[in-house]
Amino acid sequence: MSKTILFKNRPAGKPVTSDFEIVTEEAPDPKEGEVLLKAQYISVDPYLRGRMRDEESYIPPFKINEPMESMVVAEVIDSRNSNFEKGELVSGMLKWKELQTSVGTGLNRVDPDLAPPSAFLGILGLTGLTAFLALDKIGNLRAGDTLVVSGAAGAVGSVAGQIGKIKGCMVVGIAGSDGKVSHIEDKFGFDKGINYNTTEDMAEALRKVCTDGVDVYFDNVGGEILDAVLQNINKDARIINCGAISLYNETKMPTGPRPEGILIKKTALMQGFLVRDHVKDFGRALRQLSNWLEEGKLEYDETIVEGFDKLPEAFIGLFEGRNVGKMIVKV
Ligand SMILES: NC(=O)c1ccc[n+]([C@@H]2O[C@H](COP(=O)([O-])OP(=O)(O)OC[C@H]3O[C@@H](n4cnc5c(N)ncnc54)[C@H](OP(=O)(O)O)[C@@H]3O)[C@@H](O)[C@H]2O)c1
């Protein structure tokens, strides 16, 4: 038998566990040309919230009563496909199922000699690629720049901040607790952290810390923190709109100050980023990330939640800041 997690209800506001249902089904048999996969690690990601809305986006919405899906590291436990051998580990966009078949399209081999398998969902997966390529394509970091990163103790943010340090920047991180602030300073080498939950005037707090202004903002959260950073940008600043988690559960989009005046005055660039648009650069980015890991220049954190049934809870935990680094469920 094999468990599956179905999407049951489009949430209004923050998702709850009853938006999902766990069902048990017969384990599938691989047909000719297929592999049978057993999930080992499943990634939960903020963008999955966007797929729960019935709206047009860069990726189709989840359908009610169909399985959730995300990036998964799985073991090939049976193979009727000559490209894959039993016992191999692969990663790919797969269903939230303990066991599933695949024809192999979109599966990538995971090399456990390079890093532990879960790392292929984080630092050597879309997380690391997002941090690296967003800075590479839009950030245009120069030594001496001041880089501000929000969601700084999270999966993407913690890598983005460290890349800033590798490039010789002054790096300031914004995160949701004092513990996370100390962590990004002590473990990841951020020059300074700010706890947004205890900071009344974020624009003023940033002004005090970023004494030379902000050259690059790596935005993972959007909303009021973005508004505050914009008040501190330098001429020709680059603002990377990577994520806007503070808005993902909003039912009515809040309005804020209008950014166009500041962007004009500062001749600043504000640009959205989607990692999926840069597949041709993945090889180059992964080589650089692996080298930095090997040289000890990059560190990473994972919050591993144990048990397939905990997938909905782990996903909801992203909106409560329950993770440090990449949130992953170990099946
Ligand atoms: N554009 C792309 O291609 C791409 C790819 C991957 C990820 N992303 C985006 O990048 C961002 C980070 O993703 P991730 O996978 O690395 O997740 P993550 O940062 O590891 O986890 C989410 C974090 O967001 C913070 N958060 C939750 N609610 C918040 C709120 N209302 N205001 C401010 N912070 C809040 C929490 O940390 P605190 O405790 O600090 O609040 C939480 O730990 C997300 O917005 C995601 O959608 C974009």
mmCIF file of N, CA and C and ligand atoms in Angstrom, residues 45-47 126-127 130 151 154-157 174-177 180 196 220-221 225 241-246 248 273-276 318-323 325-326, ligand 1:
data_model
loop_
_atom_site.group_PDB
_atom_site.id
_atom_site.type_symbol
_atom_site.label_atom_id
_atom_site.label_comp_id
_atom_site.label_asym_id
_atom_site.label_seq_id
_atom_site.Cartn_x
_atom_site.Cartn_y
_atom_site.Cartn_z
ATOM 1 N N ASP A 45 7.557 24.270 -0.065
ATOM 2 C CA ASP A 45 8.025 25.581 -0.544
ATOM 3 C C ASP A 45 6.901 26.604 -0.487
ATOM 4 N N PRO A 46 7.251 27.869 -0.175
ATOM 5 C CA PRO A 46 6.220 28.914 -0.125
ATOM 6 C C PRO A 46 5.415 29.054 -1.417
ATOM 7 N N TYR A 47 6.040 28.840 -2.595
ATOM 8 C CA TYR A 47 5.317 29.101 -3.852
ATOM 9 C C TYR A 47 4.148 28.130 -4.058
ATOM 10 N N LEU A 126 16.765 23.815 -6.083
ATOM 11 C CA LEU A 126 16.217 25.097 -6.549
ATOM 12 C C LEU A 126 16.531 26.255 -5.597
ATOM 13 N N THR A 127 16.707 25.948 -4.305
ATOM 14 C CA THR A 127 17.042 26.992 -3.326
ATOM 15 C C THR A 127 18.377 27.672 -3.649
ATOM 16 N N THR A 130 18.293 29.480 -6.947
ATOM 17 C CA THR A 130 17.555 30.748 -6.902
ATOM 18 C C THR A 130 18.443 31.853 -6.330
ATOM 19 N N GLY A 151 13.912 37.439 4.720
ATOM 20 C CA GLY A 151 13.800 35.977 4.824
ATOM 21 C C GLY A 151 15.193 35.407 5.020
ATOM 22 N N GLY A 154 16.022 31.887 6.134
ATOM 23 C CA GLY A 154 15.354 30.849 5.357
ATOM 24 C C GLY A 154 16.300 30.223 4.344
ATOM 25 N N ALA A 155 15.734 29.344 3.535
ATOM 26 C CA ALA A 155 16.538 28.553 2.612
ATOM 27 C C ALA A 155 17.256 29.444 1.591
ATOM 28 N N VAL A 156 16.496 30.226 0.836
ATOM 29 C CA VAL A 156 17.101 31.072 -0.200
ATOM 30 C C VAL A 156 17.900 32.213 0.441
ATOM 31 N N GLY A 157 17.307 32.868 1.449
ATOM 32 C CA GLY A 157 17.926 34.046 2.048
ATOM 33 C C GLY A 157 19.283 33.752 2.673
ATOM 34 N N ILE A 174 17.312 40.372 7.390
ATOM 35 C CA ILE A 174 16.089 40.639 8.153
ATOM 36 C C ILE A 174 15.382 39.299 8.379
ATOM 37 N N ALA A 175 15.096 38.997 9.656
ATOM 38 C CA ALA A 175 14.458 37.716 9.979
ATOM 39 C C ALA A 175 13.499 37.914 11.148
ATOM 40 N N GLY A 176 12.756 36.832 11.485
ATOM 41 C CA GLY A 176 11.608 36.979 12.364
ATOM 42 C C GLY A 176 11.798 36.717 13.845
ATOM 43 N N SER A 177 13.019 36.433 14.309
ATOM 44 C CA SER A 177 13.217 36.242 15.755
ATOM 45 C C SER A 177 14.656 36.588 16.123
ATOM 46 N N LYS A 180 16.997 33.759 15.243
ATOM 47 C CA LYS A 180 17.379 33.703 13.823
ATOM 48 C C LYS A 180 18.407 34.789 13.500
ATOM 49 N N TYR A 196 12.447 41.684 12.417
ATOM 50 C CA TYR A 196 11.334 42.562 11.964
ATOM 51 C C TYR A 196 10.148 42.513 12.914
ATOM 52 N N ASN A 220 12.644 38.545 -0.336
ATOM 53 C CA ASN A 220 11.911 37.281 -0.263
ATOM 54 C C ASN A 220 10.526 37.451 0.336
ATOM 55 N N VAL A 221 10.212 38.657 0.833
ATOM 56 C CA VAL A 221 8.981 38.792 1.619
ATOM 57 C C VAL A 221 8.000 39.849 1.099
ATOM 58 N N ILE A 225 8.180 45.450 4.467
ATOM 59 C CA ILE A 225 9.650 45.426 4.573
ATOM 60 C C ILE A 225 10.252 45.981 3.275
ATOM 61 N N ASN A 241 13.001 41.081 -6.890
ATOM 62 C CA ASN A 241 11.730 40.551 -6.366
ATOM 63 C C ASN A 241 11.747 39.037 -6.548
ATOM 64 N N CYS A 242 12.272 38.349 -5.545
ATOM 65 C CA CYS A 242 12.358 36.884 -5.618
ATOM 66 C C CYS A 242 11.100 36.266 -5.036
ATOM 67 N N GLY A 243 10.620 36.806 -3.919
ATOM 68 C CA GLY A 243 9.430 36.259 -3.269
ATOM 69 C C GLY A 243 8.708 37.351 -2.506
ATOM 70 N N ALA A 244 7.464 37.058 -2.126
ATOM 71 C CA ALA A 244 6.660 38.039 -1.388
ATOM 72 C C ALA A 244 5.802 37.299 -0.366
ATOM 73 N N ILE A 245 6.464 36.473 0.458
ATOM 74 C CA ILE A 245 5.709 35.564 1.341
ATOM 75 C C ILE A 245 4.762 36.319 2.274
ATOM 76 N N SER A 246 5.080 37.579 2.601
ATOM 77 C CA SER A 246 4.203 38.310 3.532
ATOM 78 C C SER A 246 2.829 38.564 2.908
ATOM 79 N N TYR A 248 1.400 36.197 0.585
ATOM 80 C CA TYR A 248 0.846 34.983 -0.046
ATOM 81 C C TYR A 248 -0.506 34.565 0.527
ATOM 82 N N PHE A 273 12.049 37.825 -10.526
ATOM 83 C CA PHE A 273 12.948 36.729 -10.889
ATOM 84 C C PHE A 273 12.218 35.408 -10.742
ATOM 85 N N LEU A 274 12.367 34.531 -11.730
ATOM 86 C CA LEU A 274 11.848 33.157 -11.638
ATOM 87 C C LEU A 274 12.971 32.197 -12.003
ATOM 88 N N VAL A 275 13.328 31.342 -11.058
ATOM 89 C CA VAL A 275 14.471 30.451 -11.281
ATOM 90 C C VAL A 275 14.206 29.540 -12.487
ATOM 91 N N ARG A 276 12.940 29.149 -12.696
ATOM 92 C CA ARG A 276 12.614 28.218 -13.782
ATOM 93 C C ARG A 276 12.928 28.793 -15.163
ATOM 94 N N LEU A 318 5.974 27.038 7.205
ATOM 95 C CA LEU A 318 6.759 28.063 6.484
ATOM 96 C C LEU A 318 6.188 29.456 6.739
ATOM 97 N N PHE A 319 4.863 29.520 6.901
ATOM 98 C CA PHE A 319 4.202 30.824 7.085
ATOM 99 C C PHE A 319 4.216 31.255 8.552
ATOM 100 N N GLU A 320 4.771 30.383 9.407
ATOM 101 C CA GLU A 320 4.887 30.707 10.828
ATOM 102 C C GLU A 320 6.354 30.805 11.228
ATOM 103 N N GLY A 321 7.230 30.759 10.241
ATOM 104 C CA GLY A 321 8.662 30.871 10.521
ATOM 105 C C GLY A 321 9.204 29.692 11.321
ATOM 106 N N ARG A 322 8.614 28.484 11.171
ATOM 107 C CA ARG A 322 9.074 27.356 11.976
ATOM 108 C C ARG A 322 10.351 26.715 11.442
ATOM 109 N N ASN A 323 10.836 27.222 10.313
ATOM 110 C CA ASN A 323 12.058 26.633 9.746
ATOM 111 C C ASN A 323 13.245 27.582 9.868
ATOM 112 N N GLY A 325 16.647 27.634 7.493
ATOM 113 C CA GLY A 325 17.138 26.981 6.276
ATOM 114 C C GLY A 325 16.008 26.235 5.587
ATOM 115 N N LYS A 326 16.388 25.237 4.809
ATOM 116 C CA LYS A 326 15.403 24.553 3.943
ATOM 117 C C LYS A 326 14.485 23.634 4.743
HETATM 118 N N1 LIG B 1 11.351 33.419 -7.688
HETATM 119 C C1 LIG B 1 11.801 32.193 -7.591
HETATM 120 O O1 LIG B 1 12.195 31.551 -8.562
HETATM 121 C C2 LIG B 1 11.810 31.587 -6.217
HETATM 122 C C3 LIG B 1 12.382 30.335 -5.975
HETATM 123 C C4 LIG B 1 12.396 29.862 -4.659
HETATM 124 C C5 LIG B 1 11.821 30.625 -3.642
HETATM 125 N N2 LIG B 1 11.254 31.820 -3.946
HETATM 126 C C6 LIG B 1 10.671 32.680 -2.911
HETATM 127 O O2 LIG B 1 11.705 33.002 -2.027
HETATM 128 C C7 LIG B 1 11.176 33.186 -0.719
HETATM 129 C C8 LIG B 1 11.929 32.285 0.242
HETATM 130 O O3 LIG B 1 11.670 30.926 -0.095
HETATM 131 P P1 LIG B 1 12.335 29.749 0.726
HETATM 132 O O4 LIG B 1 12.014 28.475 0.040
HETATM 133 O O5 LIG B 1 13.745 30.090 0.996
HETATM 134 O O6 LIG B 1 11.491 29.793 2.093
HETATM 135 P P2 LIG B 1 12.086 30.072 3.538
HETATM 136 O O7 LIG B 1 12.624 31.450 3.558
HETATM 137 O O8 LIG B 1 13.003 28.960 3.912
HETATM 138 O O9 LIG B 1 10.815 29.951 4.456
HETATM 139 C C9 LIG B 1 9.871 30.946 4.547
HETATM 140 C C10 LIG B 1 10.265 31.985 5.621
HETATM 141 O O10 LIG B 1 9.532 33.164 5.369
HETATM 142 C C11 LIG B 1 9.431 33.912 6.559
HETATM 143 N N3 LIG B 1 8.074 34.475 6.654
HETATM 144 C C12 LIG B 1 6.900 33.826 6.762
HETATM 145 N N4 LIG B 1 5.879 34.693 6.818
HETATM 146 C C13 LIG B 1 6.431 35.944 6.758
HETATM 147 C C14 LIG B 1 5.905 37.259 6.774
HETATM 148 N N5 LIG B 1 4.582 37.497 6.868
HETATM 149 N N6 LIG B 1 6.770 38.303 6.701
HETATM 150 C C15 LIG B 1 8.093 38.110 6.602
HETATM 151 N N7 LIG B 1 8.660 36.877 6.584
HETATM 152 C C16 LIG B 1 7.833 35.806 6.643
HETATM 153 C C17 LIG B 1 9.679 32.937 7.723
HETATM 154 O O11 LIG B 1 10.870 33.342 8.376
HETATM 155 P P3 LIG B 1 10.860 34.416 9.588
HETATM 156 O O12 LIG B 1 10.863 33.623 10.842
HETATM 157 O O13 LIG B 1 12.081 35.201 9.326
HETATM 158 O O14 LIG B 1 9.572 35.191 9.432
HETATM 159 C C18 LIG B 1 9.873 31.589 7.038
HETATM 160 O O15 LIG B 1 10.836 30.802 7.663
HETATM 161 C C19 LIG B 1 9.689 32.880 -0.799
HETATM 162 O O16 LIG B 1 8.970 34.081 -0.932
HETATM 163 C C20 LIG B 1 9.584 32.057 -2.065
HETATM 164 O O17 LIG B 1 8.321 32.125 -2.649
HETATM 165 C C21 LIG B 1 11.240 32.320 -5.202
#
